[in-house]
C-alpha atoms as a printed R data frame, in Angstrom:
    type eleno elety resid chain resno      x       y       z
1   ATOM     1    CA   MET     A     1  0.000   0.000   0.000
2   ATOM     2    CA   VAL     A     2  1.221   3.509  -0.815
3   ATOM     3    CA   THR     A     3  0.063   6.480   1.242
4   ATOM     4    CA   LEU     A     4  0.523   9.993  -0.180
5   ATOM     5    CA   PHE     A     5  0.503  12.652   2.544
6   ATOM     6    CA   TYR     A     6  1.029  16.418   2.442
7   ATOM     7    CA   LEU     A     7  1.344  18.929   5.286
8   ATOM     8    CA   GLU     A     8  2.972  22.364   5.612
9   ATOM     9    CA   GLY     A     9  5.172  22.236   2.540
10  ATOM    10    CA   ILE     A    10  6.341  18.625   2.957
11  ATOM    11    CA   ALA     A    11  5.049  15.751   0.829
12  ATOM    12    CA   ARG     A    12  5.485  12.236   2.193
13  ATOM    13    CA   ILE     A    13  5.314   8.976   0.266
14  ATOM    14    CA   ILE     A    14  4.884   6.069   2.679
15  ATOM    15    CA   VAL     A    15  5.147   2.513   1.366
16  ATOM    16    CA   ASP     A    16  4.062  -0.487   3.465
17  ATOM    17    CA   LYS     A    17  5.024  -3.746   1.770
18  ATOM    18    CA   ASP     A    18  4.112  -6.421   4.320
19  ATOM    19    CA   GLU     A    19  4.202  -7.182   8.032
20  ATOM    20    CA   ASP     A    20  7.861  -8.251   7.877
21  ATOM    21    CA   SER     A    21  9.128  -5.159   6.062
22  ATOM    22    CA   PRO     A    22  9.260  -1.714   7.699
23  ATOM    23    CA   SER     A    23  7.680   1.253   5.984
24  ATOM    24    CA   ALA     A    24  9.729   3.248   3.487
25  ATOM    25    CA   GLU     A    25  9.131   6.961   3.735
26  ATOM    26    CA   ALA     A    26 10.344   9.698   1.396
27  ATOM    27    CA   ALA     A    27  9.976  13.306   2.618
28  ATOM    28    CA   ILE     A    28 10.053  15.882  -0.190
29  ATOM    29    CA   ASN     A    29 10.003  19.688  -0.044
30  ATOM    30    CA   VAL     A    30  7.082  20.908  -2.157
31  ATOM    31    CA   GLY     A    31  7.171  24.024  -4.356
32  ATOM    32    CA   GLY     A    32  4.705  26.051  -6.383
33  ATOM    33    CA   ASN     A    33  1.000  26.547  -5.867
34  ATOM    34    CA   GLY     A    34 -0.336  23.704  -7.977
35  ATOM    35    CA   LYS     A    35 -1.164  20.080  -7.404
36  ATOM    36    CA   VAL     A    36  1.285  18.289  -5.096
37  ATOM    37    CA   PHE     A    37  1.017  14.727  -6.458
38  ATOM    38    CA   GLY     A    38  0.527  13.410  -9.986
39  ATOM    39    CA   ASP     A    39 -2.652  11.629 -11.038
40  ATOM    40    CA   LYS     A    40 -1.022   8.188 -11.201
41  ATOM    41    CA   ILE     A    41  1.643   6.073  -9.574
42  ATOM    42    CA   GLU     A    42  3.617   3.494 -11.534
43  ATOM    43    CA   TRP     A    43  4.469   0.051 -10.202
44  ATOM    44    CA   ARG     A    44  7.589  -1.692 -11.511
45  ATOM    45    CA   LEU     A    45  7.468  -5.478 -11.380
46  ATOM    46    CA   ARG     A    46  9.862  -8.368 -10.838
47  ATOM    47    CA   ASP     A    47  8.415 -11.792 -11.701
48  ATOM    48    CA   GLY     A    48  4.933 -10.286 -11.644
49  ATOM    49    CA   LYS     A    49  5.314  -8.743  -8.181
50  ATOM    50    CA   PRO     A    50  5.921  -5.045  -7.347
51  ATOM    51    CA   CYS     A    51  9.571  -4.232  -6.593
52  ATOM    52    CA   ALA     A    52  9.493  -0.413  -6.907
53  ATOM    53    CA   VAL     A    53  7.000   2.426  -7.203
54  ATOM    54    CA   ILE     A    54  7.298   5.766  -9.023
55  ATOM    55    CA   THR     A    55  5.332   8.847  -7.905
56  ATOM    56    CA   ARG     A    56  5.292  12.330  -9.460
57  ATOM    57    CA   VAL     A    57  5.606  15.232  -7.002
58  ATOM    58    CA   SER     A    58  5.748  19.007  -7.514
59  ATOM    59    CA   THR     A    59  8.955  19.678  -5.552
60  ATOM    60    CA   ASP     A    60 10.746  22.925  -4.758
61  ATOM    61    CA   LYS     A    61 13.047  22.111  -7.696
62  ATOM    62    CA   GLY     A    62 10.173  21.521 -10.114
63  ATOM    63    CA   SER     A    63  8.253  18.410 -11.099
64  ATOM    64    CA   ARG     A    64 10.178  15.263 -10.102
65  ATOM    65    CA   LEU     A    65  9.590  11.522 -10.171
66  ATOM    66    CA   ILE     A    66 10.228   9.933  -6.761
67  ATOM    67    CA   VAL     A    67 11.455   6.338  -6.961
68  ATOM    68    CA   THR     A    68 10.950   4.027  -3.957
69  ATOM    69    CA   SER     A    69 12.304   0.487  -3.645
70  ATOM    70    CA   LEU     A    70  9.977  -2.142  -2.179
71  ATOM    71    CA   ASP     A    71 12.726  -4.652  -1.380
72  ATOM    72    CA   LYS     A    72 13.713  -5.318   2.205
73  ATOM    73    CA   PRO     A    73 14.515  -2.884   3.605
74  ATOM    74    CA   ALA     A    74 12.097  -0.773   1.583
75  ATOM    75    CA   ARG     A    75 13.561   2.685   1.013
76  ATOM    76    CA   PRO     A    76 13.368   5.806  -1.166
77  ATOM    77    CA   LEU     A    77 15.993   5.850  -3.925
78  ATOM    78    CA   GLY     A    78 15.858   9.469  -5.005
79  ATOM    79    CA   GLN     A    79 14.370  11.865  -7.551
80  ATOM    80    CA   GLU     A    80 14.456  11.859 -11.351
81  ATOM    81    CA   ARG     A    81 13.425  14.423 -13.960
82  ATOM    82    CA   THR     A    82 12.290  12.017 -16.704
83  ATOM    83    CA   ASN     A    83 10.251   8.835 -16.995
84  ATOM    84    CA   GLU     A    84 13.265   7.124 -18.547
85  ATOM    85    CA   GLY     A    85 15.533   8.081 -15.641
86  ATOM    86    CA   ALA     A    86 12.983   6.987 -13.024
87  ATOM    87    CA   ARG     A    87 12.373   3.649 -14.713
88  ATOM    88    CA   ARG     A    88 16.099   3.069 -15.093
89  ATOM    89    CA   ALA     A    89 16.654   3.689 -11.351
90  ATOM    90    CA   ALA     A    90 13.779   1.351 -10.524
91  ATOM    91    CA   GLU     A    91 15.018  -1.361 -12.877
92  ATOM    92    CA   ILE     A    92 18.476  -1.289 -11.278
93  ATOM    93    CA   VAL     A    93 16.858  -2.292  -8.003
94  ATOM    94    CA   CYS     A    94 14.384  -4.719  -9.532
95  ATOM    95    CA   ASN     A    95 17.102  -6.516 -11.496
96  ATOM    96    CA   ASN     A    96 19.694  -6.518  -8.701
97  ATOM    97    CA   GLU     A    97 17.864  -8.405  -5.991
98  ATOM    98    CA   ALA     A    98 20.978  -9.562  -4.147
99  ATOM    99    CA   GLY     A    99 22.414  -6.069  -3.876
100 ATOM   100    CA   THR     A   100 19.193  -4.402  -2.738
101 ATOM   101    CA   ASN     A   101 18.343  -7.046  -0.173
102 ATOM   102    CA   SER     A   102 21.716  -6.483   1.463
103 ATOM   103    CA   GLY     A   103 20.856  -2.800   1.831
104 ATOM   104    CA   ALA     A   104 23.434  -1.597  -0.688
105 ATOM   105    CA   VAL     A   105 22.615   1.206  -3.086
106 ATOM   106    CA   THR     A   106 24.485   1.224  -6.380
107 ATOM   107    CA   SER     A   107 25.932   4.454  -7.786
108 ATOM   108    CA   ALA     A   108 23.404   4.461 -10.594
109 ATOM   109    CA   ALA     A   109 20.552   4.454  -8.038
110 ATOM   110    CA   ILE     A   110 21.550   7.979  -6.930
111 ATOM   111    CA   PRO     A   111 19.949  10.472  -9.327
112 ATOM   112    CA   GLY     A   112 22.494  12.254 -11.493
113 ATOM   113    CA   LEU     A   113 25.535  10.269 -10.334
114 ATOM   114    CA   ASN     A   114 27.595   9.320 -13.378
115 ATOM   115    CA   GLY     A   115 31.031   9.122 -14.921
116 ATOM   116    CA   PRO     A   116 34.425   7.984 -13.631
117 ATOM   117    CA   ALA     A   117 34.201   9.956 -10.334
118 ATOM   118    CA   ALA     A   118 30.894   8.294  -9.359
119 ATOM   119    CA   GLU     A   119 32.338   5.833  -6.847
120 ATOM   120    CA   ALA     A   120 34.405   8.512  -5.088
121 ATOM   121    CA   ILE     A   121 31.354  10.798  -4.880
122 ATOM   122    CA   ARG     A   122 29.176   7.976  -3.573
123 ATOM   123    CA   ALA     A   123 31.750   7.207  -0.867
124 ATOM   124    CA   GLN     A   124 31.825  10.880   0.179
125 ATOM   125    CA   ILE     A   125 28.007  10.987   0.307
126 ATOM   126    CA   LYS     A   126 28.096   7.971   2.615
127 ATOM   127    CA   LYS     A   127 30.880   9.500   4.738
128 ATOM   128    CA   GLU     A   128 28.890  12.702   5.267
129 ATOM   129    CA   ASP     A   129 25.673  10.715   5.818
130 ATOM   130    CA   LEU     A   130 23.643  12.656   3.259
131 ATOM   131    CA   SER     A   131 20.168  11.218   2.715
132 ATOM   132    CA   ASP     A   132 18.138  11.154  -0.520
133 ATOM   133    CA   PRO     A   133 20.826  13.014  -2.501
134 ATOM   134    CA   GLU     A   134 20.435  14.437  -5.976
135 ATOM   135    CA   VAL     A   135 23.772  14.887  -7.748
136 ATOM   136    CA   HIS     A   136 25.016  17.044 -10.626
137 ATOM   137    CA   VAL     A   137 28.499  16.079 -11.887
138 ATOM   138    CA   PHE     A   138 30.619  17.931 -14.449
139 ATOM   139    CA   TYR     A   139 34.029  16.972 -15.852
140 ATOM   140    CA   GLY     A   140 36.893  19.069 -17.223
141 ATOM   141    CA   ASP     A   141 40.605  19.834 -17.023
142 ATOM   142    CA   LEU     A   142 41.762  21.788 -13.949
143 ATOM   143    CA   THR     A   143 45.469  21.247 -14.564
144 ATOM   144    CA   GLY     A   144 45.970  22.021 -18.231
145 ATOM   145    CA   ASN     A   145 47.509  18.558 -18.631
146 ATOM   146    CA   GLY     A   146 44.506  16.787 -20.128
147 ATOM   147    CA   THR     A   147 43.117  15.387 -16.869
148 ATOM   148    CA   LYS     A   148 39.432  14.598 -16.407
149 ATOM   149    CA   ASP     A   149 38.832  16.402 -13.117
150 ATOM   150    CA   ALA     A   150 35.342  16.835 -11.711
151 ATOM   151    CA   ILE     A   151 33.042  19.021  -9.672
152 ATOM   152    CA   SER     A   152 29.974  17.544  -7.962
153 ATOM   153    CA   PHE     A   153 26.948  19.361  -6.551
154 ATOM   154    CA   VAL     A   154 25.023  17.250  -4.027
155 ATOM   155    CA   TYR     A   155 21.592  18.445  -2.900
156 ATOM   156    CA   SER     A   156 20.130  16.726   0.165
157 ATOM   157    CA   PRO     A   157 17.053  17.440   2.338
158 ATOM   158    CA   ILE     A   158 17.837  18.878   5.768
159 ATOM   159    CA   GLU     A   159 16.585  16.430   8.371
160 ATOM   160    CA   GLY     A   160 13.722  17.805  10.443
161 ATOM   161    CA   GLY     A   161 13.454  20.952   8.327
162 ATOM   162    CA   ASN     A   162 12.075  22.107   5.011
163 ATOM   163    CA   GLY     A   163 15.339  23.196   3.407
164 ATOM   164    CA   ILE     A   164 17.913  21.649   1.096
165 ATOM   165    CA   SER     A   165 21.627  21.470   1.845
166 ATOM   166    CA   LEU     A   166 24.216  21.884  -0.912
167 ATOM   167    CA   SER     A   167 27.620  20.185  -0.826
168 ATOM   168    CA   VAL     A   168 30.092  21.157  -3.567
169 ATOM   169    CA   TRP     A   169 33.178  18.974  -3.997
170 ATOM   170    CA   VAL     A   170 36.066  19.487  -6.423
171 ATOM   171    CA   TRP     A   171 37.897  16.313  -7.497
172 ATOM   172    CA   TYR     A   172 41.357  15.709  -8.979
173 ATOM   173    CA   ASP     A   173 41.794  12.971 -11.552
174 ATOM   174    CA   ARG     A   174 44.934  11.110 -10.439
175 ATOM   175    CA   ASN     A   175 45.392   8.561 -13.239
176 ATOM   176    CA   GLY     A   176 41.761   7.510 -12.991
177 ATOM   177    CA   VAL     A   177 41.605   7.635  -9.171
178 ATOM   178    CA   TYR     A   178 39.594  10.572  -7.837
179 ATOM   179    CA   GLN     A   179 40.943  12.587  -4.904
180 ATOM   180    CA   LEU     A   180 38.865  15.196  -3.076
181 ATOM   181    CA   ALA     A   181 40.622  18.527  -3.666
182 ATOM   182    CA   ARG     A   182 38.177  21.043  -2.185
183 ATOM   183    CA   ASN     A   183 34.995  21.150  -0.173
184 ATOM   184    CA   ALA     A   184 33.461  24.460  -1.218
185 ATOM   185    CA   ASN     A   185 31.087  26.278   1.139
186 ATOM   186    CA   THR     A   186 28.211  28.722   0.823
187 ATOM   187    CA   ASP     A   187 30.675  31.627   0.603
188 ATOM   188    CA   ASP     A   188 31.767  30.132  -2.717
189 ATOM   189    CA   ILE     A   189 28.429  29.140  -4.242
190 ATOM   190    CA   VAL     A   190 24.673  28.894  -3.611
191 ATOM   191    CA   GLY     A   191 21.667  28.151  -5.787
192 ATOM   192    CA   GLN     A   192 19.952  25.420  -7.764
193 ATOM   193    CA   ASP     A   193 20.312  23.740 -11.170
194 ATOM   194    CA   PRO     A   194 24.070  24.214 -11.737
195 ATOM   195    CA   ARG     A   195 24.901  24.648 -15.440
196 ATOM   196    CA   ASP     A   196 27.262  26.275 -17.936
197 ATOM   197    CA   VAL     A   197 30.206  24.801 -16.016
198 ATOM   198    CA   LYS     A   198 33.615  25.812 -17.403
199 ATOM   199    CA   PHE     A   199 36.948  24.383 -16.292
200 ATOM   200    CA   ALA     A   200 40.229  26.297 -16.610
201 ATOM   201    CA   PRO     A   201 43.591  25.861 -14.922
202 ATOM   202    CA   ALA     A   202 43.046  26.380 -11.170
203 ATOM   203    CA   HIS     A   203 39.395  27.496 -11.308
204 ATOM   204    CA   ILE     A   204 35.844  26.519 -12.302
205 ATOM   205    CA   SER     A   205 32.940  28.810 -13.164
206 ATOM   206    CA   VAL     A   206 29.296  27.749 -12.802
207 ATOM   207    CA   THR     A   207 25.892  29.408 -13.172
208 ATOM   208    CA   THR     A   208 22.995  28.622 -10.805
209 ATOM   209    CA   THR     A   209 19.428  29.760 -10.224
210 ATOM   210    CA   VAL     A   210 19.188  31.984  -7.128
211 ATOM   211    CA   LEU     A   211 16.582  33.981  -5.219
212 ATOM   212    CA   LYS     A   212 15.888  37.501  -6.403
213 ATOM   213    CA   PRO     A   213 14.442  40.111  -4.026
214 ATOM   214    CA   GLY     A   214 10.751  39.317  -3.610
215 ATOM   215    CA   ASP     A   215 11.011  35.716  -4.834
216 ATOM   216    CA   PRO     A   216  9.225  33.134  -2.638
217 ATOM   217    CA   ARG     A   217 11.703  30.688  -1.129
218 ATOM   218    CA   CYS     A   218 10.311  27.837  -3.202
219 ATOM   219    CA   CYS     A   219 10.674  29.477  -6.572
220 ATOM   220    CA   PRO     A   220 13.892  31.400  -7.355
221 ATOM   221    CA   THR     A   221 14.020  33.235 -10.682
222 ATOM   222    CA   GLY     A   222 17.445  34.905 -10.650
223 ATOM   223    CA   THR     A   223 20.733  33.664 -12.100
224 ATOM   224    CA   LYS     A   224 24.293  34.154 -10.876
225 ATOM   225    CA   THR     A   225 27.696  32.951 -12.041
226 ATOM   226    CA   PHE     A   226 30.233  31.866  -9.408
227 ATOM   227    CA   THR     A   227 33.942  31.127  -9.684
228 ATOM   228    CA   ILE     A   228 35.413  28.404  -7.490
229 ATOM   229    CA   VAL     A   229 39.173  28.735  -7.121
230 ATOM   230    CA   ASP     A   230 41.199  25.544  -6.817
231 ATOM   231    CA   ARG     A   231 43.178  26.090  -3.615
């Protein structure tokens, strides 16, 4: 059974599989003034039985598809922008029964996590105990020597609140092994939807969506370009 619940800006998707499996609950910050939940939920099946459920929610980052695993332990997997991405995340769980039953989450199950730095980023997410992360990863050359360095933006709900934390990590490519070079803070960068990322020797520029004066907290409309110095 899936229960969809909304109160004071927080949407909750609660999945009860059976008496032997604890409930899985995803808490999502809601944005906008429209409908909170989509008209349908989508069940993904393994051998004719549900193994994951996909629910559309109007979040503070826009419309997102919330993917929840029904394996033991049942748990939310994250948020996706497209039907294809949500189904792919669900299929990873549904087709990897041994891994999900052990409680492990593969890199591909974290929305947006991709490329050669994925395992290093996943390990850092686990180290900092960030829940329900959404990741944006960009690759480029910070050294001028043809390396494939990376910058990752990890958005995670703040436990017990209605905000989103942002962790920005700069990574060095050391012959295919990724080393954390910098942990940027809010003095360096704020905002949503990082884009137009440009790498140059010793610095990275990125544009985000930020609050303008008068914008409601849920719905920023401004843009700002930041420069993160490699130091």
